mmCIF file of C-alpha atoms in Angstrom:
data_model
loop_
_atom_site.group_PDB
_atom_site.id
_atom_site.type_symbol
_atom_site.label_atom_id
_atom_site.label_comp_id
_atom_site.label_asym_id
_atom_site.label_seq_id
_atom_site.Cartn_x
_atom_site.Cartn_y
_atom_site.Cartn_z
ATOM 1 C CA UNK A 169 0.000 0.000 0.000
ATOM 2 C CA UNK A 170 6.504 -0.484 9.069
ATOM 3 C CA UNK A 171 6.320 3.136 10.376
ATOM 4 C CA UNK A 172 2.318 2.879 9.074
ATOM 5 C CA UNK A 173 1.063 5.774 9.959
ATOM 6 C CA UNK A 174 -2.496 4.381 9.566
ATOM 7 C CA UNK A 175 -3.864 1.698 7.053
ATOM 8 C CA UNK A 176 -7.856 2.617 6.561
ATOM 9 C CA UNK A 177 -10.332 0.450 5.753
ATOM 10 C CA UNK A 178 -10.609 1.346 1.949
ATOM 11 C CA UNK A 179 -9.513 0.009 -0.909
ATOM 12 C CA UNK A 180 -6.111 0.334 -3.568
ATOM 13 C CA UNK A 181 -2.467 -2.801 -3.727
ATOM 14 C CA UNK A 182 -1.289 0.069 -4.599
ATOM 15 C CA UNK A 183 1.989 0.844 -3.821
ATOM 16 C CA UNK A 184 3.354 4.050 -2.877
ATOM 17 C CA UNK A 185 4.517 7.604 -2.536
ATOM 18 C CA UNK A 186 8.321 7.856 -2.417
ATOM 19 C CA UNK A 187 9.382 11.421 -0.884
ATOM 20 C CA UNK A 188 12.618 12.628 -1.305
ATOM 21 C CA UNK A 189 13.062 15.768 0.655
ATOM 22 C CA UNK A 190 16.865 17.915 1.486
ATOM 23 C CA UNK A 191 18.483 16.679 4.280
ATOM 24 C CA UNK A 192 20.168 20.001 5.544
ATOM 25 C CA UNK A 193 23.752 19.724 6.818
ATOM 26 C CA UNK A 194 23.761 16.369 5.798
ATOM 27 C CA UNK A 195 24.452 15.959 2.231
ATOM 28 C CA UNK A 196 21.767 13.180 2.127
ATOM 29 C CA UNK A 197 18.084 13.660 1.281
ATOM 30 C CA UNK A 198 15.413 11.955 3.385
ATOM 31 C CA UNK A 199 13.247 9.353 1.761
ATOM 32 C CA UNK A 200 9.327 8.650 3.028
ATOM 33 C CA UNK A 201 7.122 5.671 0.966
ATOM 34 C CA UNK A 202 4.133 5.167 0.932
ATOM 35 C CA UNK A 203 1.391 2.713 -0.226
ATOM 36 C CA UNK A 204 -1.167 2.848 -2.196
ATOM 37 C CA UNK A 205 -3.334 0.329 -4.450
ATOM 38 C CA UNK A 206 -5.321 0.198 -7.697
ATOM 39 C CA UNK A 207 -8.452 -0.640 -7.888
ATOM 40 C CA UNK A 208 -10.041 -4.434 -7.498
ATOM 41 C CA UNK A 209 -13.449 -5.956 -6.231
ATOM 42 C CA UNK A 210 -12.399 -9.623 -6.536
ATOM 43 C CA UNK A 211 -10.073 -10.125 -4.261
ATOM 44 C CA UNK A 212 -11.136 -9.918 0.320
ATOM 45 C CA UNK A 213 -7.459 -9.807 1.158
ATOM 46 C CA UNK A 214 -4.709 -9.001 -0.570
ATOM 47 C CA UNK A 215 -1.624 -9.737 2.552
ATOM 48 C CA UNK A 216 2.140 -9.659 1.823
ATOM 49 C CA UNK A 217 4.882 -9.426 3.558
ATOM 50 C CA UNK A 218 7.554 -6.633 2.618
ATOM 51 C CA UNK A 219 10.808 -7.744 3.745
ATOM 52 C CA UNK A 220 12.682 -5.009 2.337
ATOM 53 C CA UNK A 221 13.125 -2.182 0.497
ATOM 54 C CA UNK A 222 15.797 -0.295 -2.000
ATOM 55 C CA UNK A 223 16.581 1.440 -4.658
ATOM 56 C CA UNK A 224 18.471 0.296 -7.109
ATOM 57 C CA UNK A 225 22.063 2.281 -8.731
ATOM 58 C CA UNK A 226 22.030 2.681 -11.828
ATOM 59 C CA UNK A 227 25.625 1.809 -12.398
ATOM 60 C CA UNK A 228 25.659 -0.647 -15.261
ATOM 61 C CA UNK A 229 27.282 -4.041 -14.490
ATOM 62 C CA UNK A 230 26.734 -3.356 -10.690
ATOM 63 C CA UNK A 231 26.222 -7.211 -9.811
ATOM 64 C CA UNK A 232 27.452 -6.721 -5.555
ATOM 65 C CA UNK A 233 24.655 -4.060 -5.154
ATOM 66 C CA UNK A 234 27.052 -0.961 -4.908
ATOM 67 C CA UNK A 235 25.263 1.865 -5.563
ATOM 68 C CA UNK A 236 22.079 0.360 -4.126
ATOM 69 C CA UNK A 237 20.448 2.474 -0.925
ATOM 70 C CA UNK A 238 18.137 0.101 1.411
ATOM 71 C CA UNK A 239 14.791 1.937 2.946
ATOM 72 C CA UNK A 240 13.365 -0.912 4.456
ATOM 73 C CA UNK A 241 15.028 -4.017 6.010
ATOM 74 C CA UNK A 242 12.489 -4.460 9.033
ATOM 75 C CA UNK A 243 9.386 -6.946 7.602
ATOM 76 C CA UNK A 244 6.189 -5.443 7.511
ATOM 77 C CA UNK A 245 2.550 -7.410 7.060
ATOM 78 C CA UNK A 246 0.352 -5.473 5.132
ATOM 79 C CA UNK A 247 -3.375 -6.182 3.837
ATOM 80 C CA UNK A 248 -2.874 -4.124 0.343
ATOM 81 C CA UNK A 249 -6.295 -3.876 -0.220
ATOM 82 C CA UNK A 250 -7.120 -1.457 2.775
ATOM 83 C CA UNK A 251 -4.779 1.365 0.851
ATOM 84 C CA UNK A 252 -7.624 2.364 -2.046
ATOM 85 C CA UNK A 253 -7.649 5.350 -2.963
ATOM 86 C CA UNK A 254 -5.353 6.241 0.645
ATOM 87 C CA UNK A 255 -2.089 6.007 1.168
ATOM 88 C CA UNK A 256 0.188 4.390 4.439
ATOM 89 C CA UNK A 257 3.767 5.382 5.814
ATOM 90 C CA UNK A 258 5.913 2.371 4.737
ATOM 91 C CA UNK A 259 9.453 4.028 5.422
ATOM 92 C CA UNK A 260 9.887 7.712 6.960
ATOM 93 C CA UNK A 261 13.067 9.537 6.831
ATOM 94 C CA UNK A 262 15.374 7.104 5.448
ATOM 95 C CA UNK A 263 18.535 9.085 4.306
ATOM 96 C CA UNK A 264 19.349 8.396 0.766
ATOM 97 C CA UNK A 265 23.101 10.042 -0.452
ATOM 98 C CA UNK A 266 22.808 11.805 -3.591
ATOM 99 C CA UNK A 267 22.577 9.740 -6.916
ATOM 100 C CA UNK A 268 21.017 8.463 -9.756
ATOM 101 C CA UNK A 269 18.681 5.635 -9.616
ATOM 102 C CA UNK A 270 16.584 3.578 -11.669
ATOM 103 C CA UNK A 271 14.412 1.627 -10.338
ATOM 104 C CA UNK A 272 12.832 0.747 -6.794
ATOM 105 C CA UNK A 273 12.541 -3.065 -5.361
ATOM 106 C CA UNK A 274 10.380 -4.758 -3.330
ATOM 107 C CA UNK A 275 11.472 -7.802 -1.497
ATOM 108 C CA UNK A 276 8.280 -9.943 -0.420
ATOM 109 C CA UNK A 277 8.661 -13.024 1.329
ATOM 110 C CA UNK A 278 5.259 -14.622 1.849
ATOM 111 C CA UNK A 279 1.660 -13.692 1.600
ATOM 112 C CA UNK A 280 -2.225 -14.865 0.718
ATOM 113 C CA UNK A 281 -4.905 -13.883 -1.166
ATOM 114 C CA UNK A 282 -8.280 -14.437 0.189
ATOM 115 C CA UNK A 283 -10.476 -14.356 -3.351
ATOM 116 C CA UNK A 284 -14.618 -14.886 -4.228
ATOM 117 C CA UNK A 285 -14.760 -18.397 -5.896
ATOM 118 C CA UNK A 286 -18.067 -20.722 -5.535
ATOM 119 C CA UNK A 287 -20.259 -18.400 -3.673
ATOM 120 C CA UNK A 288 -17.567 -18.067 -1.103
ATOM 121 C CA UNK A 289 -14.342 -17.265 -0.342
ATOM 122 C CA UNK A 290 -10.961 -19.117 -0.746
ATOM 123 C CA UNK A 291 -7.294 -18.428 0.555
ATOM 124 C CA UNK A 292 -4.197 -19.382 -1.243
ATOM 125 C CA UNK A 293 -1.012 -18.873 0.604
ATOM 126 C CA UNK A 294 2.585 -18.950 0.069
ATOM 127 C CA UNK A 295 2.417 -21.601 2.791
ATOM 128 C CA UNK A 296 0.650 -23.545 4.908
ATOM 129 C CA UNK A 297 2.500 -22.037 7.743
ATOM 130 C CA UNK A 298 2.490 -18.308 6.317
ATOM 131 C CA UNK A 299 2.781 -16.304 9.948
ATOM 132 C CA UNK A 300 0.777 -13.516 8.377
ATOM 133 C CA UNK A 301 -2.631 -16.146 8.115
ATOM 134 C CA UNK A 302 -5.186 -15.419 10.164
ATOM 135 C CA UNK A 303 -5.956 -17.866 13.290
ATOM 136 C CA UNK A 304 -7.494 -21.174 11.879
ATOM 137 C CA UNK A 305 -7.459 -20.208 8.205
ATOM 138 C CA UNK A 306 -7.520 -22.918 5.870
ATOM 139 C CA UNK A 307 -5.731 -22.944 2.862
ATOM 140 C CA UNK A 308 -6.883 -23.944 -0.326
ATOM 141 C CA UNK A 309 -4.179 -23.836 -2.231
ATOM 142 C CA UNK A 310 -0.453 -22.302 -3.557
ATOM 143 C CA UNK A 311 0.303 -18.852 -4.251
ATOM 144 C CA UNK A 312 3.886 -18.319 -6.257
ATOM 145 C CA UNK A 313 5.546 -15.589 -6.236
ATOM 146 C CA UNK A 314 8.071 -16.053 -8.671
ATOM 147 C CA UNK A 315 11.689 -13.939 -7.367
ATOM 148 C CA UNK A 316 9.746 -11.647 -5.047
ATOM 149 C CA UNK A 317 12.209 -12.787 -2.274
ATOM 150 C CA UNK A 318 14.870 -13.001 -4.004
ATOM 151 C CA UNK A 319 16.202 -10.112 -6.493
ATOM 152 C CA UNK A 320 12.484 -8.530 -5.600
ATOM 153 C CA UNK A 321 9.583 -6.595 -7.202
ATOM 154 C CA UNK A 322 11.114 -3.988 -9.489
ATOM 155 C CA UNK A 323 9.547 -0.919 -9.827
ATOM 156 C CA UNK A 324 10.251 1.675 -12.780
ATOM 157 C CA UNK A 325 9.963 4.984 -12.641
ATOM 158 C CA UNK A 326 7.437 7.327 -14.796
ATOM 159 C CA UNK A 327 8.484 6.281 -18.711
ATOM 160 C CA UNK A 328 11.408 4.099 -17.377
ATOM 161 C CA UNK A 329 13.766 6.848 -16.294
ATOM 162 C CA UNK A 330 15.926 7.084 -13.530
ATOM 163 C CA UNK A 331 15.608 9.204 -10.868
ATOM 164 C CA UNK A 332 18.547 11.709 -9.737
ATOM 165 C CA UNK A 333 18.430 12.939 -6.213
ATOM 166 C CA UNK A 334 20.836 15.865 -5.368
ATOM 167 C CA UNK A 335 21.522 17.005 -1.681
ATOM 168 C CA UNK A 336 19.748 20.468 -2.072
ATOM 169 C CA UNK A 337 16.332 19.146 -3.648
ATOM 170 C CA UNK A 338 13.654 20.809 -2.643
ATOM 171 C CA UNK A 339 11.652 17.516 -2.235
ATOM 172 C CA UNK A 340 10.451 15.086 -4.854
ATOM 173 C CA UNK A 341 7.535 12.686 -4.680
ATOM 174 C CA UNK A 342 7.137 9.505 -6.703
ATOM 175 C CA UNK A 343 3.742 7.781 -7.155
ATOM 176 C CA UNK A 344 4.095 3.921 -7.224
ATOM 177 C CA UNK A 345 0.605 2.090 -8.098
ATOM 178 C CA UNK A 346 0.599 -1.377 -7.229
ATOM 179 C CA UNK A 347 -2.379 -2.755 -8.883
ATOM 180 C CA UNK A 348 -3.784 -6.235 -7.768
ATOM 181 C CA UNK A 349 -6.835 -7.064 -9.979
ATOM 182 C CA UNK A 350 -4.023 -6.695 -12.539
ATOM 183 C CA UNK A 351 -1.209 -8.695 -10.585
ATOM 184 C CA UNK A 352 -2.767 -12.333 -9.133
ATOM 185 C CA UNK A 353 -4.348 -14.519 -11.359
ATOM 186 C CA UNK A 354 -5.005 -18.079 -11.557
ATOM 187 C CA UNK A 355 -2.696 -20.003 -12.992
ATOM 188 C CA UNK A 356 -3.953 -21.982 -16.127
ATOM 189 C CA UNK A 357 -4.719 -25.779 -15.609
ATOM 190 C CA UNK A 358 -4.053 -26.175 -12.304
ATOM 191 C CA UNK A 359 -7.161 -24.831 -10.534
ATOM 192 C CA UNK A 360 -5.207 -25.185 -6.812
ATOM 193 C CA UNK A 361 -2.314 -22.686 -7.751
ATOM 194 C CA UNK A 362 -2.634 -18.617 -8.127
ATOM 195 C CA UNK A 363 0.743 -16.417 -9.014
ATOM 196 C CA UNK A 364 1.385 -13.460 -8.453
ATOM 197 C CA UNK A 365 2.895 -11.632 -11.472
ATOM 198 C CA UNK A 366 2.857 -7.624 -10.670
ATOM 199 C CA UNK A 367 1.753 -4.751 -12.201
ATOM 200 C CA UNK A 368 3.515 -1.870 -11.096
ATOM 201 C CA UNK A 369 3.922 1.695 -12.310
ATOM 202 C CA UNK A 370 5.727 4.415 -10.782
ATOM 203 C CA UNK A 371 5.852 8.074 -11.250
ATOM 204 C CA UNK A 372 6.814 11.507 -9.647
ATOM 205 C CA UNK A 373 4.096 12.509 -7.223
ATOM 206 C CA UNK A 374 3.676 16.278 -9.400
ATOM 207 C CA UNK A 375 2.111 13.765 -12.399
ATOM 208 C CA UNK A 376 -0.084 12.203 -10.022
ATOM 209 C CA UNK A 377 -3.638 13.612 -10.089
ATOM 210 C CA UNK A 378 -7.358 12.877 -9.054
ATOM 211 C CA UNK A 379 -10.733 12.350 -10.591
ATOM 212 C CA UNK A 380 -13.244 14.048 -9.217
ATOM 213 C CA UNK A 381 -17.197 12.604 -10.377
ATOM 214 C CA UNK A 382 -20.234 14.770 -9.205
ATOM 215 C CA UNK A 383 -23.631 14.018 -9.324
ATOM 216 C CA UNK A 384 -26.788 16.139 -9.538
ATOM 217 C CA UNK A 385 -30.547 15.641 -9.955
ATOM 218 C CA UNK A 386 -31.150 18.363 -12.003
ATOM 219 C CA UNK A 387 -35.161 18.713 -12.798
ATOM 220 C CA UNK A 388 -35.663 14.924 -12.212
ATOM 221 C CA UNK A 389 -37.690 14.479 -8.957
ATOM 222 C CA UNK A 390 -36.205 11.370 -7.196
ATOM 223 C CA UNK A 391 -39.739 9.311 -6.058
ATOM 224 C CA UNK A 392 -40.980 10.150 -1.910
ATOM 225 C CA UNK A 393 -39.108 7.513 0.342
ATOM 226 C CA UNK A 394 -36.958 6.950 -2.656
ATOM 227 C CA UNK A 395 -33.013 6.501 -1.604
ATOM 228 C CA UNK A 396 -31.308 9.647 -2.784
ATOM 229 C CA UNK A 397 -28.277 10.988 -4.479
ATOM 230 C CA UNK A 398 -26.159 9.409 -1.874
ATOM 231 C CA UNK A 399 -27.170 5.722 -2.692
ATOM 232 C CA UNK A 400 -25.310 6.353 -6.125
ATOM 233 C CA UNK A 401 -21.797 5.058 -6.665
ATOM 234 C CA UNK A 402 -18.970 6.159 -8.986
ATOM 235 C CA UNK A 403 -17.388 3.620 -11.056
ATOM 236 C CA UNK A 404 -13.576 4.421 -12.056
ATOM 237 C CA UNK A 405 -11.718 2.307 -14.645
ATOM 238 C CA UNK A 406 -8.350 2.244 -15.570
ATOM 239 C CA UNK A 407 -6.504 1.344 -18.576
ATOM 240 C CA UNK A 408 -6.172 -2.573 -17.704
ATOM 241 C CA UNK A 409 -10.054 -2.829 -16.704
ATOM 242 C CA UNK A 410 -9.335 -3.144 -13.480
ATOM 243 C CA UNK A 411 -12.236 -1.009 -11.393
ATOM 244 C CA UNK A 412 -12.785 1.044 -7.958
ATOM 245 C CA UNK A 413 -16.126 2.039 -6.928
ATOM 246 C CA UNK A 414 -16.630 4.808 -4.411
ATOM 247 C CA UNK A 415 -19.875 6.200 -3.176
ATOM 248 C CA UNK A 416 -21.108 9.871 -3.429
ATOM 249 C CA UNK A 417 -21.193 12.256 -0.437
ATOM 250 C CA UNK A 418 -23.407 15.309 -0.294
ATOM 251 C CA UNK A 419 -21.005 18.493 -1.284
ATOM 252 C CA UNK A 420 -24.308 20.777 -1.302
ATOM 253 C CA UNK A 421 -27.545 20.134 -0.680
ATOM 254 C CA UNK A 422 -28.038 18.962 -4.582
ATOM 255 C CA UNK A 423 -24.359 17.958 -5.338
ATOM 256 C CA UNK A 424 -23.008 14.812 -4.748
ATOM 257 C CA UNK A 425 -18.958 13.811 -5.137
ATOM 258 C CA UNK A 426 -16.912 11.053 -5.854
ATOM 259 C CA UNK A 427 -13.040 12.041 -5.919
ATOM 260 C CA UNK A 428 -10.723 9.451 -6.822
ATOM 261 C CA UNK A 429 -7.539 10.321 -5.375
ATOM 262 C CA UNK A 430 -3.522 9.451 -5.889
ATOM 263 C CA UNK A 431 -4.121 8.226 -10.063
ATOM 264 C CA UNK A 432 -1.177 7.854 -12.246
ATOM 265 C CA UNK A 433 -1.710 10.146 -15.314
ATOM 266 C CA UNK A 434 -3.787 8.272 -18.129
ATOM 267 C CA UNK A 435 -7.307 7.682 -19.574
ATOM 268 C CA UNK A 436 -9.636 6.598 -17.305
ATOM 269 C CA UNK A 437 -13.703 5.583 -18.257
ATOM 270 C CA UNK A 438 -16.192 6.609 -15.304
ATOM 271 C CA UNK A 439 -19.722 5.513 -14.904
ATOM 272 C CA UNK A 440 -22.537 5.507 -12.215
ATOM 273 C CA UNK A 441 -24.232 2.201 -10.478
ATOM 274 C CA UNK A 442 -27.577 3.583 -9.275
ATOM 275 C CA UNK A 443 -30.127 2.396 -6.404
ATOM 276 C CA UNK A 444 -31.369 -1.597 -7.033
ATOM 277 C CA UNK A 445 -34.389 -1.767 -9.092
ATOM 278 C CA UNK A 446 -33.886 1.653 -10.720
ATOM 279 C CA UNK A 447 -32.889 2.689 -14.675
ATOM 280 C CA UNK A 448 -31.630 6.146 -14.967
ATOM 281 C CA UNK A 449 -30.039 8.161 -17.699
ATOM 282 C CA UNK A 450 -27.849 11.148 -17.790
ATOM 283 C CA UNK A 451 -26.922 14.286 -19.372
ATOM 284 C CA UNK A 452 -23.740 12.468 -21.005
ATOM 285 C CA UNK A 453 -22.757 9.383 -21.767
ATOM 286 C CA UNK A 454 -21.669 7.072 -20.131
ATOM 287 C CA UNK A 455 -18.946 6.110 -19.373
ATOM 288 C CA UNK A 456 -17.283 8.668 -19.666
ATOM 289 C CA UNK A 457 -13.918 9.810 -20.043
ATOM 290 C CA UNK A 458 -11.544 11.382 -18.112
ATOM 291 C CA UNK A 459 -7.766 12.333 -18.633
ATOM 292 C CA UNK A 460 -5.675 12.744 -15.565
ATOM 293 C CA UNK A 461 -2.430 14.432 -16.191
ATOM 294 C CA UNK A 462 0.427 16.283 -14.649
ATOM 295 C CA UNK A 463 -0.467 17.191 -11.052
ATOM 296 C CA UNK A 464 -3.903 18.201 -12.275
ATOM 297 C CA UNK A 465 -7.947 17.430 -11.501
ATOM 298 C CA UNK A 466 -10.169 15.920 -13.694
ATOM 299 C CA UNK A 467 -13.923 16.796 -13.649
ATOM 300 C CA UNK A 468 -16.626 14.785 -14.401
ATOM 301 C CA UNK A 469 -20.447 15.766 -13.909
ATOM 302 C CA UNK A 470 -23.440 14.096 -14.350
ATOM 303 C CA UNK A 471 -26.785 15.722 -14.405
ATOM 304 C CA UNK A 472 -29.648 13.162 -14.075
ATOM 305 C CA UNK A 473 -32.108 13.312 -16.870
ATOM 306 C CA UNK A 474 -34.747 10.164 -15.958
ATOM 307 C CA UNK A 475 -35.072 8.191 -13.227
ATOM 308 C CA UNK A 476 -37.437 5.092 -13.183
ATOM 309 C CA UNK A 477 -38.349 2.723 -10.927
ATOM 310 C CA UNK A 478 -38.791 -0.633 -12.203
#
């Protein structure tokens, strides 16, 4: 998604902010990461455990890790899925000497997924023994995670370039987006095994940006007794499908918002999911688009223009 500040219950195996502030006197900046996750609604749990951290030099040939800075070497058990559109302190003030690098790692060294399969749920674990399974969990069957725990996760930066960090930066921020709808998946013929094969993007915290959906009535009068505005939801999806729904909270007495927060510049497609046992329609159509790019806040609105129940 440790020094976790706090880990709320939302959702996003997201991955992180990486902040990389001047160090004064020191000649080192200070590092802070952060999770965060991309959006999923298969998956109840999503728990790993982060055994370390680093960056990785970007001295070519460097095969004895010179170069390489560690942020992290504590373990830290983590439920992924709680960091949804949130973020989580994963390192604070780790001094990192001035240097290029190009890419971060993640070093994981168990975990479980806890997925909806059969009307139920299911858990497949690194392990049988996995410390970080809950008390009298049974597992169902073998999550891989092929070199997570041993050369680690890599993690490249915004359009795979490295990342120089001087001793009198002002601060920079890096946006890493671990996305699990888009990293687990069942592993073809063999119906006891998942992997985990992650998708991770990473980019400087100023290209980061939000998505904010609002809502109104408009001239449509929502039925007496009726659930209102608030029993909406806004659907965001990203570029690999994978989706986040969020409900709608009263701005004004006749605007409702949705604001989708730490998203990686891109195209995104937004719809609504109304009340059960309604059809509605809107000013636009849906979905929609919206563009998030450098730093900046996308709008969407939707004005509703019929509401039925059926």
């Amino acid at each position: 998604m440790t020094t976790l500040r706090h880990l709320t219950s939302t959702l996003l195996l997201a991955t992180g902010l990486l902040c990389l502030a001047a160090c004064g006197d020191s000649g080192k900046a200070h590092v802070t990461l952060k999770l965060t996750d991309a959006p999923g609604d298969t998956f109840e749990k999503a728990v790993v455990t982060i055994s370390k951290v680093y960056l990785k030099g970007s001295v070519d040939g460097d095969k004895d890790g010179k170069g390489d800075v560690v942020l992290l070497s504590e373990p830290v058990t983590t439920d992924l899925l709680t960091l949804a559109n949130d973020t989580a302190d994963l390192v604070k003030d780790a001094e990192v000497p001035p240097g290029t690098y190009k890419e971060l790692r993640f070093v994981i060294t168990g975990g479980y997924i806890q997925v909806k399969q059969d009307g139920g749920s299911r858990i497949f674990a690194t392990s049988a023994n996995y410390e970080g399974l809950p008390d009298g969990a049974q597992v169902d069957g073998d999550l891989q995670m092929p070199s997570a725990s041993s050369s680690g996760l890599k993690v490249k930066f915004d359009k795979d370039a490295d990342v120089t960090i001087t001793s009198d930066d002002d601060q920079k921020v890096i946006l890493v987006d671990f996305d699990v709808a888009q990293s687990f998946g069942k592993e073809a013929g063999n119906s006891g095994k998942w992997v985990m094969r992650p998708i991770i993007k990473g980019a400087d915290l100023q290209f980061s940006g939000n998505v904010e959906v609002s809502l109104e009535a408009g001239s449509v009068s929502l039925p007496m007794g009726f659930p209102q505005l608030g029993s909406f939801s806004a659907v965001l999806i990203n570029a690999d499908g994978s989706r986040e729904t969020l409900s709608f909270s009263a701005s004004t007495d006749t605007r409702y918002v949705a604001d989708f927060k730490y998203l990686l510049p891109g195209t995104y497609q937004v719809d609504l999911v109304g009340p059960a046992g309604v059809s509605f329609s809107t000013d636009i159509t849906r979905p929609a688009t919206a563009t998030v790019s450098s730093g900046a806040e996308s709008d969407v609105h939707f004005v509703l223009t019929s509401f039925t129940v059926e």
